[in-house]
Amino acid sequence: LRTCNALGGGGGGGAPAYLLRSPHEGLAPSGLAGGVISLVQGEYEYYHYLQPTGTGRTDKYDDNGWGCAYRSLQSIISWFRLQRYTSHPNPSHYQIQKTLVDHCGQEADGLLGKKTWLGSQDLGFYLEHALGVQCRFLSCASGHDVAANARQLARHFESQGTPVMIGGGELAFTLLGVDFNERTGEARFLIMDPHYVGPDELSQIRPKWVGWKSQDSTTHLGTKLFQQGELYNLCLPQRPSCV
């Protein structure tokens, strides 16, 4: 029924063989005592730095240092495609930029063909235009506030089940789940990190690049995952209502 009501058009979306699908499966527990785990529902693909970009390309695309949100968006689109909500193929970085310029009010001079970061609102604009997907947004004034919203994020995974993009400072991540202890308020976050630049091999990726993290876990830049002095904006795509 989902295919006949597919959102957003667009050609075949067959994924290249190198892409890892649902790499969080088989991970060890988070280590949080007394937590309840809420996870992404359904399969998705892991997109990260230096992979090809766009459908049908095989050459590596160097987006190291600026393309993390684009890769998070590609992973989110793959979720909608693999759940058969859409046939929309994964776009290239340029195609994402062009859609934002042509249809979402972004200025061409500052974006088109440039190594320009995207924010959570940009992902929401793209998903709404290209896939017809509505998004909710969560703004957190500090890293502590992200952790304090663990209960709300758990509800998202239980009710919507879609991957979540987290943007803050210079970094963007994809959130795949939450392990939340209702009594203590402690939480662990299942993070898929698009900043990885190595081969698509599980042994190289888990648990550093796809794994359970605390708010104080260290990023590849040596900073805390959720820093106290940074503003974080989260894009929470909503599951379409299909009959």
Coordinates of N, CA, C and O in Angstrom, one line a residue, residues 1-138:
L1 N 0.8 -1.2 0.0 CA 0.0 0.0 0.0 C 0.9 1.3 0.0 O 0.5 2.3 -0.5
R2 N 2.1 1.2 0.6 CA 2.9 2.3 0.6 C 3.4 2.7 -0.7 O 3.5 3.9 -1.0
T3 N 3.7 1.8 -1.6 CA 4.2 2.1 -2.9 C 3.2 2.8 -3.7 O 3.5 3.8 -4.5
C4 N 1.9 2.4 -3.7 CA 0.9 3.1 -4.5 C 0.6 4.5 -4.0 O 0.1 5.3 -4.7
N5 N 0.9 4.7 -2.7 CA 0.7 6.1 -2.1 C 2.1 6.8 -1.9 O 2.2 7.6 -1.0
A6 N 3.1 6.3 -2.7 CA 4.4 6.9 -2.4 C 4.5 8.4 -2.5 O 3.9 9.0 -3.4
L7 N 5.2 9.0 -1.5 CA 5.4 10.4 -1.5 C 6.6 10.7 -2.4 O 7.5 10.0 -2.6
G8 N 6.6 11.9 -3.0 CA 7.7 12.4 -3.7 C 8.1 11.5 -4.9 O 8.2 10.3 -4.7
G9 N 8.3 12.0 -6.0 CA 8.5 11.1 -7.2 C 10.0 10.8 -7.3 O 10.8 11.0 -6.5
G10 N 10.3 10.2 -8.5 CA 11.6 10.2 -8.9 C 12.3 9.0 -9.1 O 13.1 8.6 -8.3
G11 N 12.1 8.2 -10.1 CA 13.1 7.2 -10.6 C 13.4 6.2 -9.6 O 13.0 6.2 -8.4
G12 N 14.3 5.3 -10.0 CA 14.7 4.2 -9.1 C 15.7 4.7 -8.1 O 16.5 5.5 -8.3
G13 N 15.7 4.0 -6.9 CA 16.5 4.4 -5.8 C 17.4 3.3 -5.4 O 17.7 3.2 -4.2
G14 N 17.8 2.4 -6.2 CA 18.6 1.3 -5.8 C 19.9 1.7 -5.2 O 20.6 2.6 -5.8
A15 N 20.3 1.1 -4.1 CA 21.5 1.6 -3.4 C 22.7 0.8 -3.9 O 22.7 -0.3 -4.2
P16 N 23.9 1.5 -3.9 CA 25.1 0.8 -4.3 C 25.5 -0.3 -3.3 O 25.1 -0.2 -2.1
A17 N 26.2 -1.2 -3.7 CA 26.5 -2.4 -2.9 C 27.4 -2.1 -1.7 O 27.3 -2.8 -0.7
Y18 N 28.2 -1.0 -1.8 CA 29.1 -0.7 -0.7 C 28.3 -0.1 0.6 O 28.9 -0.2 1.7
L19 N 27.1 0.3 0.4 CA 26.4 1.0 1.6 C 26.1 -0.1 2.6 O 25.5 -1.1 2.3
L20 N 26.4 0.3 3.9 CA 26.0 -0.6 5.0 C 24.5 -0.2 5.4 O 24.1 0.9 5.4
R21 N 23.8 -1.3 5.6 CA 22.4 -1.1 6.0 C 22.2 -1.4 7.5 O 22.6 -2.5 8.0
S22 N 21.6 -0.5 8.2 CA 21.2 -0.6 9.6 C 22.4 -1.1 10.4 O 22.3 -2.2 11.1
P23 N 23.6 -0.4 10.4 CA 24.8 -0.9 11.1 C 24.7 -0.9 12.6 O 25.6 -1.5 13.3
H24 N 23.6 -0.4 13.2 CA 23.5 -0.4 14.7 C 23.1 -1.8 15.1 O 23.2 -2.2 16.3
E25 N 22.5 -2.6 14.2 CA 22.0 -4.0 14.7 C 23.2 -4.8 15.1 O 24.2 -5.0 14.4
G26 N 23.0 -5.4 16.3 CA 24.1 -6.3 16.8 C 25.0 -5.5 17.8 O 26.0 -6.2 18.3
L27 N 24.8 -4.3 18.0 CA 25.6 -3.5 19.0 C 25.4 -4.1 20.4 O 24.4 -4.5 20.7
A28 N 26.5 -3.9 21.2 CA 26.4 -4.3 22.6 C 25.4 -3.3 23.3 O 25.2 -2.1 22.8
P29 N 24.9 -3.6 24.5 CA 24.0 -2.7 25.2 C 24.8 -1.4 25.5 O 26.0 -1.4 25.6
S30 N 24.0 -0.4 25.9 CA 24.6 0.9 26.1 C 25.3 1.0 27.4 O 26.2 1.9 27.6
G31 N 25.0 0.1 28.4 CA 25.6 0.1 29.7 C 24.9 0.9 30.7 O 25.3 0.9 31.9
L32 N 23.8 1.5 30.3 CA 23.0 2.3 31.3 C 22.1 1.4 32.0 O 21.3 0.6 31.5
A33 N 22.2 1.4 33.4 CA 21.4 0.5 34.2 C 19.9 1.1 34.3 O 19.7 2.3 34.5
G34 N 19.0 0.2 34.2 CA 17.6 0.6 34.4 C 16.9 1.4 33.2 O 15.8 1.9 33.4
G35 N 17.6 1.4 32.1 CA 17.1 2.2 31.0 C 16.1 1.5 30.1 O 16.1 0.2 30.1
V36 N 15.2 2.2 29.4 CA 14.3 1.6 28.4 C 14.8 2.1 27.0 O 14.9 3.4 26.8
I37 N 15.0 1.2 26.1 CA 15.5 1.6 24.8 C 14.4 1.8 23.8 O 13.5 1.0 23.7
S38 N 14.5 2.9 23.1 CA 13.6 3.3 22.0 C 14.4 3.5 20.8 O 15.4 4.4 20.8
L39 N 14.1 2.8 19.7 CA 15.0 2.8 18.5 C 14.3 3.2 17.2 O 13.1 3.1 17.2
V40 N 15.1 3.5 16.2 CA 14.6 3.7 14.9 C 13.9 2.4 14.4 O 14.3 1.3 14.8
Q41 N 12.8 2.6 13.7 CA 11.9 1.5 13.3 C 12.1 1.3 11.8 O 11.7 2.1 11.0
G42 N 12.8 0.2 11.4 CA 13.0 -0.1 10.0 C 14.4 0.1 9.6 O 15.2 0.7 10.3
E43 N 14.7 -0.2 8.4 CA 16.1 -0.2 7.8 C 16.4 1.2 7.3 O 15.5 2.0 6.9
Y44 N 17.7 1.5 7.2 CA 18.2 2.7 6.6 C 19.6 2.4 6.2 O 20.2 1.3 6.4
E45 N 20.3 3.3 5.5 CA 21.6 3.2 5.0 C 22.5 4.2 5.6 O 22.1 5.3 6.0
Y46 N 23.8 3.8 5.8 CA 24.8 4.7 6.5 C 25.6 5.5 5.4 O 26.4 4.9 4.7
Y47 N 25.3 6.8 5.4 CA 26.1 7.7 4.5 C 27.1 8.5 5.4 O 26.7 9.0 6.5
H48 N 28.3 8.7 4.9 CA 29.3 9.4 5.6 C 30.3 10.1 4.6 O 30.2 9.9 3.4
Y49 N 31.2 10.9 5.2 CA 32.2 11.6 4.4 C 32.9 10.7 3.3 O 33.1 9.5 3.6
L50 N 33.2 11.3 2.2 CA 34.1 10.7 1.2 C 33.4 9.6 0.4 O 34.1 9.0 -0.5
Q51 N 32.1 9.2 0.6 CA 31.5 8.3 -0.3 C 31.1 9.0 -1.6 O 31.1 10.3 -1.6
P52 N 30.7 8.3 -2.6 CA 30.1 8.9 -3.8 C 28.8 9.7 -3.4 O 28.2 9.4 -2.3
T53 N 28.5 10.7 -4.2 CA 27.3 11.4 -3.9 C 26.3 11.4 -5.1 O 26.7 11.5 -6.2
G54 N 25.0 11.2 -4.8 CA 24.1 11.1 -5.9 C 23.9 9.7 -6.4 O 24.7 8.8 -6.1
T55 N 22.9 9.4 -7.2 CA 22.6 8.1 -7.7 C 23.5 7.8 -8.9 O 23.7 8.6 -9.8
G56 N 24.0 6.6 -8.9 CA 24.8 6.1 -10.1 C 26.2 6.5 -10.1 O 27.0 6.2 -11.0
R57 N 26.7 7.3 -9.1 CA 28.1 7.7 -9.1 C 29.0 6.7 -8.3 O 28.5 6.1 -7.3
T58 N 30.2 6.5 -8.7 CA 31.1 5.5 -8.0 C 32.4 6.2 -7.5 O 33.1 5.6 -6.8
D59 N 32.6 7.4 -7.9 CA 33.8 8.1 -7.5 C 33.6 8.8 -6.1 O 32.5 9.2 -5.8
K60 N 34.6 8.8 -5.3 CA 34.5 9.4 -4.0 C 34.3 10.9 -4.1 O 34.8 11.6 -5.0
Y61 N 33.5 11.4 -3.2 CA 33.2 12.9 -3.2 C 33.7 13.5 -1.9 O 33.4 13.0 -0.8
D62 N 34.6 14.4 -2.0 CA 35.3 15.0 -0.9 C 34.5 16.1 -0.2 O 34.5 17.2 -0.6
D63 N 33.8 15.7 0.8 CA 33.0 16.6 1.6 C 33.5 16.7 3.0 O 32.8 17.2 3.9
N64 N 34.7 16.2 3.2 CA 35.3 16.2 4.5 C 35.4 17.6 5.1 O 35.9 18.6 4.5
G65 N 34.7 17.8 6.3 CA 34.8 19.1 6.9 C 33.6 20.0 6.7 O 33.4 21.0 7.4
W66 N 32.6 19.6 5.8 CA 31.5 20.4 5.6 C 30.2 19.7 5.2 O 29.1 20.2 5.3
G67 N 30.3 18.4 4.9 CA 29.1 17.7 4.3 C 28.4 16.8 5.3 O 27.6 16.0 4.8
C68 N 28.6 17.0 6.6 CA 28.0 16.0 7.5 C 26.5 16.1 7.5 O 25.8 15.0 7.6
A69 N 25.9 17.3 7.4 CA 24.4 17.3 7.4 C 23.8 16.8 6.1 O 22.7 16.2 6.1
Y70 N 24.5 16.9 5.0 CA 24.1 16.3 3.7 C 24.1 14.8 3.8 O 23.1 14.2 3.4
R71 N 25.1 14.2 4.5 CA 25.1 12.8 4.7 C 24.0 12.3 5.6 O 23.4 11.3 5.4
S72 N 23.7 13.1 6.6 CA 22.6 12.8 7.5 C 21.3 12.8 6.8 O 20.5 11.9 6.9
L73 N 21.1 13.8 5.9 CA 19.9 13.8 5.1 C 19.8 12.6 4.2 O 18.7 12.0 4.0
Q74 N 20.9 12.2 3.5 CA 20.9 11.1 2.7 C 20.5 9.8 3.4 O 19.7 9.0 2.9
S75 N 21.0 9.7 4.7 CA 20.6 8.5 5.5 C 19.1 8.6 5.8 O 18.4 7.5 5.8
I76 N 18.6 9.8 6.1 CA 17.2 9.9 6.4 C 16.3 9.6 5.2 O 15.3 8.9 5.3
I77 N 16.7 10.1 4.0 CA 15.9 9.8 2.8 C 15.9 8.3 2.6 O 14.9 7.7 2.2
S78 N 17.1 7.6 2.8 CA 17.1 6.1 2.6 C 16.1 5.4 3.5 O 15.5 4.4 3.1
W79 N 15.9 5.9 4.7 CA 14.9 5.3 5.6 C 13.5 5.4 4.9 O 12.8 4.4 4.9
F80 N 13.1 6.5 4.4 CA 11.8 6.7 3.8 C 11.7 5.8 2.5 O 10.6 5.2 2.2
R81 N 12.8 5.7 1.8 CA 12.8 4.8 0.6 C 12.7 3.3 1.0 O 11.9 2.6 0.4
L82 N 13.4 2.9 2.0 CA 13.4 1.5 2.3 C 12.1 1.1 3.0 O 11.8 -0.1 3.0
Q83 N 11.4 2.0 3.6 CA 10.1 1.8 4.2 C 9.0 1.9 3.1 O 7.8 1.7 3.4
R84 N 9.4 2.2 1.9 CA 8.6 2.3 0.7 C 7.5 3.4 0.8 O 6.5 3.4 0.3
Y85 N 8.0 4.5 1.5 CA 7.1 5.7 1.5 C 7.4 6.5 0.3 O 6.7 7.4 0.0
T86 N 8.6 6.3 -0.3 CA 8.9 7.1 -1.5 C 9.9 6.3 -2.4 O 10.5 5.3 -2.0
S87 N 9.9 6.7 -3.7 CA 10.9 6.1 -4.6 C 12.0 7.1 -4.9 O 12.8 6.9 -5.8
H88 N 12.0 8.2 -4.1 CA 13.0 9.3 -4.4 C 14.4 8.8 -4.2 O 14.8 8.4 -3.1
P89 N 15.2 8.9 -5.2 CA 16.6 8.5 -5.1 C 17.4 9.4 -4.2 O 17.1 10.6 -4.1
N90 N 18.5 9.0 -3.6 CA 19.3 9.8 -2.8 C 20.0 10.9 -3.7 O 20.6 10.6 -4.7
P91 N 19.9 12.2 -3.3 CA 20.4 13.3 -4.1 C 21.9 13.5 -3.9 O 22.4 13.1 -2.8
S92 N 22.5 14.1 -4.8 CA 23.9 14.6 -4.6 C 23.9 15.9 -3.8 O 22.8 16.5 -3.6
H93 N 25.0 16.3 -3.3 CA 25.1 17.5 -2.5 C 24.6 18.7 -3.4 O 23.9 19.6 -2.9
Y94 N 25.0 18.7 -4.7 CA 24.6 19.8 -5.5 C 23.1 19.8 -5.7 O 22.4 20.9 -5.7
Q95 N 22.5 18.6 -5.9 CA 21.1 18.5 -6.1 C 20.3 19.0 -4.8 O 19.3 19.7 -4.9
I96 N 20.9 18.7 -3.7 CA 20.3 19.2 -2.4 C 20.3 20.7 -2.4 O 19.3 21.4 -2.1
Q97 N 21.5 21.3 -2.7 CA 21.6 22.8 -2.8 C 20.7 23.4 -3.8 O 20.0 24.4 -3.5
K98 N 20.6 22.8 -5.0 CA 19.7 23.4 -6.0 C 18.3 23.4 -5.6 O 17.5 24.3 -5.9
T99 N 17.8 22.3 -5.0 CA 16.4 22.2 -4.5 C 16.2 23.3 -3.4 O 15.1 24.0 -3.5
L100 N 17.1 23.5 -2.5 CA 17.0 24.6 -1.5 C 16.9 26.0 -2.1 O 16.2 26.8 -1.7
V101 N 17.7 26.2 -3.2 CA 17.7 27.5 -3.9 C 16.5 27.7 -4.7 O 15.8 28.7 -4.7
D102 N 16.1 26.7 -5.5 CA 15.0 26.8 -6.5 C 13.6 26.8 -5.8 O 12.7 27.4 -6.3
H103 N 13.5 26.1 -4.7 CA 12.1 25.8 -4.2 C 12.0 26.2 -2.7 O 10.8 26.2 -2.2
C104 N 13.1 26.5 -2.0 CA 13.0 26.7 -0.6 C 13.5 28.1 -0.1 O 13.7 28.3 1.1
G105 N 13.7 29.0 -1.1 CA 14.1 30.3 -0.7 C 15.5 30.6 -0.3 O 15.8 31.7 0.2
Q106 N 16.4 29.7 -0.5 CA 17.8 29.9 -0.1 C 18.5 30.8 -1.2 O 18.1 30.7 -2.4
E107 N 19.5 31.5 -0.8 CA 20.2 32.4 -1.8 C 21.3 31.6 -2.5 O 22.1 30.9 -1.9
A108 N 21.3 31.7 -3.8 CA 22.2 30.9 -4.6 C 23.6 31.2 -4.4 O 24.5 30.4 -4.3
D109 N 23.9 32.5 -4.2 CA 25.3 33.0 -4.0 C 26.0 32.4 -2.9 O 27.2 32.1 -2.9
G110 N 25.3 32.1 -1.8 CA 25.9 31.6 -0.6 C 25.9 30.1 -0.5 O 26.4 29.5 0.5
L111 N 25.2 29.4 -1.4 CA 25.0 28.0 -1.3 C 25.3 27.1 -2.5 O 26.1 26.1 -2.4
L112 N 24.9 27.5 -3.7 CA 24.9 26.7 -4.8 C 26.4 26.4 -5.3 O 27.1 27.4 -5.6
G113 N 26.8 25.2 -5.3 CA 28.2 24.8 -5.7 C 29.2 25.1 -4.7 O 30.4 25.0 -4.9
K114 N 28.8 25.5 -3.4 CA 29.7 25.9 -2.4 C 29.8 24.8 -1.3 O 29.0 24.0 -1.2
K115 N 30.9 24.9 -0.6 CA 31.1 24.0 0.6 C 30.5 24.6 1.8 O 31.1 25.0 2.7
T116 N 29.1 24.6 1.7 CA 28.4 25.4 2.8 C 27.6 24.4 3.6 O 27.0 23.4 3.2
W117 N 27.7 24.6 4.9 CA 27.0 23.7 5.9 C 25.5 23.9 5.8 O 25.0 24.9 5.4
L118 N 24.8 22.8 6.1 CA 23.4 22.9 6.2 C 23.0 22.8 7.7 O 23.6 22.1 8.5
G119 N 21.8 23.4 8.0 CA 21.2 23.2 9.4 C 20.0 22.3 9.4 O 19.5 21.9 8.3
S120 N 19.5 22.1 10.5 CA 18.3 21.2 10.6 C 17.1 21.7 9.9 O 16.3 21.0 9.3
Q121 N 16.9 23.1 9.9 CA 15.8 23.7 9.1 C 16.0 23.4 7.6 O 15.0 23.1 6.9
D122 N 17.2 23.4 7.1 CA 17.4 23.1 5.7 C 17.0 21.7 5.4 O 16.4 21.5 4.3
L123 N 17.3 20.8 6.2 CA 16.9 19.4 6.0 C 15.4 19.3 6.0 O 14.8 18.6 5.2
G124 N 14.7 20.0 6.9 CA 13.3 20.0 6.9 C 12.7 20.6 5.7 O 11.7 20.0 5.1
F125 N 13.3 21.7 5.1 CA 12.8 22.3 3.9 C 12.9 21.3 2.7 O 12.0 21.1 1.9
Y126 N 14.1 20.6 2.7 CA 14.3 19.6 1.6 C 13.3 18.5 1.7 O 12.7 18.1 0.7
L127 N 13.1 17.9 2.9 CA 12.2 16.8 3.0 C 10.8 17.1 2.7 O 10.1 16.3 2.1
E128 N 10.4 18.3 3.1 CA 9.0 18.7 2.8 C 8.8 18.9 1.3 O 7.8 18.4 0.7
H129 N 9.8 19.6 0.6 CA 9.6 19.8 -0.8 C 9.7 18.5 -1.6 O 8.9 18.2 -2.5
A130 N 10.8 17.8 -1.4 CA 11.2 16.6 -2.3 C 10.4 15.4 -2.0 O 10.1 14.6 -2.9
L131 N 10.0 15.2 -0.7 CA 9.3 13.9 -0.3 C 7.9 14.2 0.2 O 7.2 13.2 0.5
G132 N 7.6 15.4 0.5 CA 6.3 15.7 1.1 C 6.2 15.3 2.6 O 5.2 15.2 3.2
V133 N 7.4 15.2 3.2 CA 7.5 14.8 4.6 C 7.5 16.0 5.5 O 8.3 17.0 5.3
Q134 N 6.7 16.0 6.5 CA 6.7 17.1 7.5 C 7.7 16.8 8.6 O 7.9 15.6 8.9
C135 N 8.2 17.8 9.2 CA 9.2 17.7 10.3 C 8.8 18.5 11.5 O 8.3 19.6 11.3
R136 N 9.2 18.0 12.6 CA 9.1 18.8 13.8 C 10.5 19.2 14.2 O 11.5 18.5 13.9
F137 N 10.7 20.3 15.0 CA 12.0 20.7 15.3 C 12.1 20.9 16.8 O 11.1 21.4 17.5
L138 N 13.2 20.6 17.3 CA 13.5 20.8 18.8 C 14.8 21.6 18.9 O 15.8 21.2 18.4

